[in-house]
Amino acid sequence: MKYFTILIFFNLFTLFANAQLANFNWEMDTISPNNTLKGMTIHPGDGSSVIVGYDNTFLKSVDNGSTWQNSTMLKPEYNFIGMARGEDVLFISSRWSKVINHPSGGFPDVYTSGVMLKSTDMGATWEALDINAAEFNGDASINPNGKGSYAKDIFAIGALNKDTIISYCGWFDQTSGSKVSRGAVFRTYDGGDTWKKITPDLGSNTINCVEVIDSFAVFGGKNTLYHLNLITDSVSNIYPNIAVLTDDNVYINNIAFNTPYSFYVTTTTDGIFKTEDAGQTFTKLPEIDGANDLFIINDSTLLTLGSSTKSKVSTDNGATWTDCYPGATCYKIGGIMRDTIYGLAKEEAYKCAVSDLIAKTPSWKTVHLFDDNKLLQKMAIFDDDNAVIAGYGENCKYTIDGGLTWNEAQLPDDYLEDIEFDFNNISAAGDNAFVTVRRFEIADFSDIDSVNDFYMEGLLIKTEDNWETSTIIDASIIGENEGDDPTLNPQTEDCWGFNPNLVECVDANTTYLFANWYEDKTTGNRETRSRIFKTMDGGITWNGITTDFGAAYITGIEFTNDTGYIGGNKILQKTTDGGTTFIDLYPTLVETNEGDDNIFIQSIRMENGDEIYIPTTSDGVFFSTDGGNTFSKFNEIAGTSDIIKLDINSFLCMGTTSKSKFTNDAGATWQNASAGTTAYKIGGILNNSVVVLGRGIVMKVALADLDLKTPVPVVETKAALEAIYKPASIDLISSDGEIERCAIYSISGKLVSLTEPSSTTYQLHNNEFKSGIYIVHSLVRGKPYVNKIIFR
């Protein structure tokens, strides 16, 4: 059971006869602007905290909430591959990023689209172009931002200036009901706000290179080569004019302009071709069968780089060639800076004096740039001092001293990704925790009867070390053992849109999960299915423990050992055997609500197996002290989002501004506790403050400002004092010195035992305590430690 309040009495106090007003001096901290915060966990060992919410909000604090650091667990890693220099501007583009590779292949992998960045200061700083919001004019069926399209792959780009950009984009199209590869070349005249398609659908034939000179552009790739007039917008397919057509897999790697009408076309293995008439006719250069790149050094000298057999230099315009291997395969020739030419390989660039190449006596030297074994892809040289190199792994560096030193470029914090990972719920038990990510609708096909809406399936992510590392649970195993009934098994053929929503982590092995999904019935109707699943092996296998809830939503799951409660829209059930059987408590709740059978439970707060608190949307706040056999209702509370018990008399309810209330007289009277904005969840007690979650905002109020009847001391809970469960006892073991004092309280705050062990080990025998939850307050070398223990 999480979100409980530790009740510790140093002394017994007499309750005040009259309630006094608390001071709600809320402290507000914006940690994820405009994103709804959905859940919070507080680690019992070191007090570290995690807050999750919408749009990639996964924040961790190790300093009692003073600062929050964003986790990059689902951050795409982009591979920069395209670069284009225009007048006073530089662009780089990246491929899509596969963020989630579903291990079983049962669900579609998750991609976020590539990005395009712009720099106007020679690569020192960059801004992102919002290509995901751009309008693509022309054929609606070939639109990377259209319905059913996802995973834009911006492979190659060229630019005339900051407004005129040519870009190849590949993507996946789901409109047929299955994944189809699409691709086309687009151009923009307004800096990327609107794009026009200038080629037909190229399918999976990727464009590898785009080169622009004056008012012309040439671009090519697999079995493709086009010439574009930027003034008239006319496009010519010049691929059939290449002499070699016997090979049906011609890969064009590079276009190198000599003049607007004279250029070289380099293929991987089919040779190098030259045209003098803008591609109307081509001649093939002798003695060379291809390369990764070609560079024109001067009127007579050409350099090619690639593998050892394809790295050559010619001083007679390609009539004859001499080997010129740098010592590693180079994928691109960067250009000439300070009379030195650069070749780009993995991690390192290779450079050689131009004079040595012309003399056919090359001497290559290495320039180490990156440390992650990533490919260097493109280089732009502005003058003898300024240049930029970019490559895979979001690597981008620039120089202002001719390559003597290289500096990390300042990349945008936000690339304007097209997929928002909405963390929906989090639950922890010590170092073990789970977080859910809700499903993401990529395309709504509600107007096409034969095609399902296309979703990124929701995610379930697990940690065993308090989020130092994490793994993604293969969601396709959840419910796979439930047979072919689609109301019970979301893995059947007619089911889709799986959405793991609410999670309750009890211990390292046991976790409960509420999930919903869609089923296409044979009648053609779409039905919503949902249920709760349970794992007893840390997430390896999952089995259903409830019947189908249909479209009803579960909003609360709370467990202590095998006793637990689930609640939501017209649902309240209890189990005492870990979900083997359930007792329906909802009729009793309806009876308490004077027969009103439309109760929406917002959450469940469980103080122990019998004491529970149930806030609802608009029907008030219910509570039971006998495990749900009977319910009572707080006076003067119409409803709220969440509740926390601070001591035996004090309760804080948080919701909208009119439904945020506080009582310190067990609910006899209530005062306004609003922080001035809607609260969605109470996170817990952190650093002697109540933490409440809002829309991008963490709200905190100090316990010292509240008129609590039971003082709450400053506590230090660490792993240095452990509670070890044994068959006949619970042993307190200190690794920090002797246990000087040990006070044991019931969950209601009653002192039941006070001893001075004067030992590093202290045994609490089972036969000396009644079954239930207890709070142990210990002193070790003057330091206070708190443990929650359970006697069965």
Tab-separated table of C-alpha atoms in Angstrom, residues 429-646:
chain	number	residue	atom	x	y	z
A	429	ALA	CA	7.463	-0.929	-4.218
A	430	GLY	CA	10.973	-0.077	-3.130
A	431	ASP	CA	13.374	-0.299	-6.087
A	432	ASN	CA	10.750	-2.068	-8.200
A	433	ALA	CA	8.320	0.024	-10.182
A	434	PHE	CA	6.130	0.083	-13.277
A	435	VAL	CA	4.963	2.970	-15.416
A	436	THR	CA	2.324	2.910	-18.152
A	437	VAL	CA	2.257	4.851	-21.413
A	438	ARG	CA	-1.156	5.242	-22.992
A	439	ARG	CA	-1.817	4.267	-26.584
A	440	PHE	CA	-1.314	6.883	-29.304
A	441	GLU	CA	-3.680	7.198	-32.257
A	442	ILE	CA	-1.677	7.699	-35.428
A	443	ALA	CA	-4.617	7.615	-37.834
A	444	ASP	CA	-8.387	7.801	-37.425
A	445	PHE	CA	-10.089	5.724	-40.111
A	446	SER	CA	-13.593	6.028	-38.711
A	447	ASP	CA	-14.879	6.872	-42.203
A	448	ILE	CA	-13.411	3.685	-43.728
A	449	ASP	CA	-15.347	0.629	-42.568
A	450	SER	CA	-12.751	-1.879	-43.729
A	451	VAL	CA	-9.764	-0.297	-41.970
A	452	ASN	CA	-9.128	-0.117	-38.217
A	453	ASP	CA	-7.831	3.036	-36.640
A	454	PHE	CA	-4.060	2.749	-36.364
A	455	TYR	CA	-2.585	3.012	-32.887
A	456	MET	CA	0.808	2.947	-31.343
A	457	GLU	CA	0.033	0.329	-28.727
A	458	GLY	CA	0.462	1.444	-25.142
A	459	LEU	CA	3.628	0.583	-23.243
A	460	LEU	CA	4.405	-0.974	-19.877
A	461	ILE	CA	7.878	-0.156	-18.584
A	462	LYS	CA	9.597	-1.729	-15.582
A	463	THR	CA	12.565	-0.929	-13.368
A	464	GLU	CA	14.263	-3.005	-10.689
A	465	ASP	CA	16.741	-0.324	-9.576
A	466	ASN	CA	14.646	2.786	-8.951
A	467	TRP	CA	14.832	3.908	-12.605
A	468	GLU	CA	18.566	3.752	-12.996
A	469	THR	CA	17.734	1.323	-15.810
A	470	SER	CA	14.453	0.148	-17.292
A	471	THR	CA	13.004	-2.450	-19.654
A	472	ILE	CA	9.873	-2.493	-21.772
A	473	ILE	CA	7.502	-5.344	-21.017
A	474	ASP	CA	6.448	-7.163	-24.157
A	475	ALA	CA	2.770	-6.222	-24.088
A	476	SER	CA	1.862	-8.964	-26.534
A	477	ILE	CA	2.259	-11.537	-23.737
A	478	ILE	CA	-0.409	-9.904	-21.580
A	479	GLY	CA	-3.458	-12.131	-21.661
A	480	GLU	CA	-2.044	-14.498	-24.280
A	481	ASN	CA	-2.881	-17.491	-22.050
A	482	GLU	CA	-6.588	-16.634	-21.898
A	483	GLY	CA	-7.602	-18.562	-25.026
A	484	ASP	CA	-9.403	-17.155	-28.032
A	485	ASP	CA	-12.055	-15.123	-26.228
A	486	PRO	CA	-11.474	-11.483	-27.304
A	487	THR	CA	-13.310	-10.223	-24.226
A	488	LEU	CA	-10.552	-11.755	-22.115
A	489	ASN	CA	-7.521	-11.846	-24.404
A	490	PRO	CA	-6.352	-8.639	-26.144
A	491	GLN	CA	-3.981	-10.687	-28.331
A	492	THR	CA	-6.665	-12.324	-30.468
A	493	GLU	CA	-6.889	-11.510	-34.168
A	494	ASP	CA	-9.895	-9.201	-33.849
A	495	CYS	CA	-8.381	-7.086	-31.046
A	496	TRP	CA	-6.263	-3.935	-31.367
A	497	GLY	CA	-5.470	-0.618	-29.657
A	498	PHE	CA	-4.082	-2.208	-26.461
A	499	ASN	CA	-3.845	0.385	-23.696
A	500	PRO	CA	-2.160	-0.482	-20.358
A	501	ASN	CA	-3.571	2.223	-18.139
A	502	LEU	CA	-3.424	1.748	-14.376
A	503	VAL	CA	-0.762	-0.219	-12.502
A	504	GLU	CA	-0.274	-1.302	-8.871
A	505	CYS	CA	3.142	-2.685	-7.944
A	506	VAL	CA	2.910	-4.641	-4.686
A	507	ASP	CA	6.396	-6.132	-4.531
A	508	ALA	CA	9.200	-7.371	-6.769
A	509	ASN	CA	7.014	-10.176	-8.137
A	510	THR	CA	3.393	-9.091	-7.844
A	511	THR	CA	1.818	-6.343	-9.928
A	512	TYR	CA	-1.735	-5.629	-11.035
A	513	LEU	CA	-2.573	-3.905	-14.335
A	514	PHE	CA	-5.791	-2.441	-15.698
A	515	ALA	CA	-5.844	-2.357	-19.500
A	516	ASN	CA	-8.431	-1.775	-22.202
A	517	TRP	CA	-8.519	-2.484	-25.926
A	518	TYR	CA	-10.830	-2.688	-28.924
A	519	GLU	CA	-12.517	-5.701	-30.506
A	520	ASP	CA	-13.997	-5.788	-33.993
A	521	LYS	CA	-17.066	-8.004	-33.738
A	522	THR	CA	-18.355	-10.052	-36.638
A	523	THR	CA	-21.335	-7.679	-36.771
A	524	GLY	CA	-18.929	-4.910	-37.804
A	525	ASN	CA	-19.310	-3.006	-34.533
A	526	ARG	CA	-16.347	-1.921	-32.465
A	527	GLU	CA	-16.521	-2.921	-28.802
A	528	THR	CA	-14.329	-1.741	-25.936
A	529	ARG	CA	-12.920	-4.469	-23.694
A	530	SER	CA	-11.088	-4.089	-20.403
A	531	ARG	CA	-10.004	-6.054	-17.353
A	532	ILE	CA	-7.342	-6.376	-14.683
A	533	PHE	CA	-4.321	-8.629	-15.201
A	534	LYS	CA	-1.891	-9.905	-12.600
A	535	THR	CA	1.718	-11.026	-12.734
A	536	MET	CA	3.385	-13.052	-9.989
A	537	ASP	CA	6.782	-13.330	-11.670
A	538	GLY	CA	7.799	-9.712	-12.162
A	539	GLY	CA	6.087	-9.271	-15.516
A	540	ILE	CA	7.118	-12.421	-17.363
A	541	THR	CA	3.569	-13.787	-17.500
A	542	TRP	CA	0.214	-12.088	-16.981
A	543	ASN	CA	-3.205	-13.607	-16.328
A	544	GLY	CA	-6.615	-12.015	-16.122
A	545	ILE	CA	-8.254	-11.904	-12.699
A	546	THR	CA	-11.506	-10.062	-13.466
A	547	THR	CA	-14.287	-10.332	-15.974
A	548	ASP	CA	-14.612	-7.930	-18.885
A	549	PHE	CA	-15.470	-4.405	-17.694
A	550	GLY	CA	-16.303	-3.275	-21.234
A	551	ALA	CA	-16.134	0.500	-21.628
A	552	ALA	CA	-16.129	1.112	-17.860
A	553	TYR	CA	-12.971	2.684	-16.538
A	554	ILE	CA	-10.953	1.585	-13.509
A	555	THR	CA	-9.415	4.575	-11.729
A	556	GLY	CA	-8.118	3.012	-8.534
A	557	ILE	CA	-6.248	-0.176	-7.589
A	558	GLU	CA	-4.903	-0.519	-4.036
A	559	PHE	CA	-3.385	-3.632	-2.473
A	560	THR	CA	-1.751	-4.644	0.788
A	561	ASN	CA	-0.523	-8.192	0.370
A	562	ASP	CA	-3.487	-10.223	-0.908
A	563	THR	CA	-6.148	-7.749	0.200
A	564	GLY	CA	-7.056	-5.182	-2.397
A	565	TYR	CA	-9.731	-2.923	-3.820
A	566	ILE	CA	-10.509	-1.830	-7.374
A	567	GLY	CA	-12.850	0.982	-8.280
A	568	GLY	CA	-13.970	3.166	-11.147
A	569	ASN	CA	-17.091	3.964	-13.114
A	570	LYS	CA	-19.886	2.163	-11.203
A	571	ILE	CA	-17.343	-0.366	-9.943
A	572	LEU	CA	-16.067	-1.165	-6.457
A	573	GLN	CA	-14.759	-4.637	-5.717
A	574	LYS	CA	-12.668	-6.229	-2.986
A	575	THR	CA	-10.472	-9.310	-2.850
A	576	THR	CA	-8.782	-10.971	0.115
A	577	ASP	CA	-7.044	-13.700	-1.872
A	578	GLY	CA	-4.975	-11.773	-4.390
A	579	GLY	CA	-7.676	-11.625	-7.034
A	580	THR	CA	-8.775	-15.246	-7.048
A	581	THR	CA	-12.237	-14.103	-5.979
A	582	PHE	CA	-13.893	-10.692	-5.682
A	583	ILE	CA	-16.669	-9.283	-3.511
A	584	ASP	CA	-18.901	-6.642	-5.126
A	585	LEU	CA	-19.049	-3.653	-2.729
A	586	TYR	CA	-20.711	-1.273	-5.169
A	587	PRO	CA	-24.305	-2.036	-4.066
A	588	THR	CA	-23.366	-1.105	-0.494
A	589	LEU	CA	-21.868	2.140	-1.771
A	590	VAL	CA	-25.036	2.891	-3.745
A	591	GLU	CA	-27.159	2.246	-0.653
A	592	THR	CA	-25.031	4.727	1.301
A	593	ASN	CA	-25.524	7.182	-1.571
A	594	GLU	CA	-29.300	7.036	-1.066
A	595	GLY	CA	-29.775	4.727	-4.025
A	596	ASP	CA	-28.034	6.896	-6.639
A	597	ASP	CA	-26.487	4.323	-8.998
A	598	ASN	CA	-24.205	6.622	-11.016
A	599	ILE	CA	-21.069	6.906	-8.904
A	600	PHE	CA	-17.728	7.573	-10.565
A	601	ILE	CA	-14.900	6.710	-8.197
A	602	GLN	CA	-11.835	8.907	-8.707
A	603	SER	CA	-9.332	6.944	-6.628
A	604	ILE	CA	-8.982	4.608	-3.662
A	605	ARG	CA	-6.882	5.327	-0.586
A	606	MET	CA	-6.186	2.311	1.600
A	607	GLU	CA	-4.867	2.862	5.131
A	608	ASN	CA	-5.016	-0.847	5.949
A	609	GLY	CA	-7.082	-3.829	4.889
A	610	ASP	CA	-10.228	-2.497	6.535
A	611	GLU	CA	-9.836	1.294	6.443
A	612	ILE	CA	-10.403	2.793	2.993
A	613	TYR	CA	-11.284	6.230	1.620
A	614	ILE	CA	-13.066	6.680	-1.719
A	615	PRO	CA	-13.347	10.117	-3.361
A	616	THR	CA	-15.868	10.404	-6.199
A	617	THR	CA	-16.446	12.977	-8.916
A	618	SER	CA	-19.616	14.515	-7.541
A	619	ASP	CA	-21.147	12.116	-4.997
A	620	GLY	CA	-18.935	12.975	-2.067
A	621	VAL	CA	-16.138	11.145	-0.264
A	622	PHE	CA	-16.974	7.743	1.229
A	623	PHE	CA	-15.050	5.814	3.847
A	624	SER	CA	-15.213	2.464	5.552
A	625	THR	CA	-13.476	1.140	8.651
A	626	ASP	CA	-14.749	-2.431	8.322
A	627	GLY	CA	-13.446	-3.428	4.912
A	628	GLY	CA	-16.472	-2.236	2.959
A	629	ASN	CA	-19.191	-4.005	4.933
A	630	THR	CA	-20.571	-0.541	5.676
A	631	PHE	CA	-19.772	2.923	4.346
A	632	SER	CA	-20.075	6.419	5.715
A	633	LYS	CA	-19.821	9.731	3.954
A	634	PHE	CA	-18.011	12.917	4.940
A	635	ASN	CA	-20.270	15.921	5.447
A	636	GLU	CA	-19.914	19.080	3.322
A	637	ILE	CA	-17.831	17.430	0.575
A	638	ALA	CA	-19.576	17.126	-2.800
A	639	GLY	CA	-16.704	15.268	-4.415
A	640	THR	CA	-13.000	15.586	-5.140
A	641	SER	CA	-10.154	14.040	-7.159
A	642	ASP	CA	-8.024	12.620	-4.346
A	643	ILE	CA	-7.735	12.406	-0.571
A	644	ILE	CA	-4.938	11.839	1.921
A	645	LYS	CA	-5.181	11.104	5.634
A	646	LEU	CA	-2.655	13.173	7.586
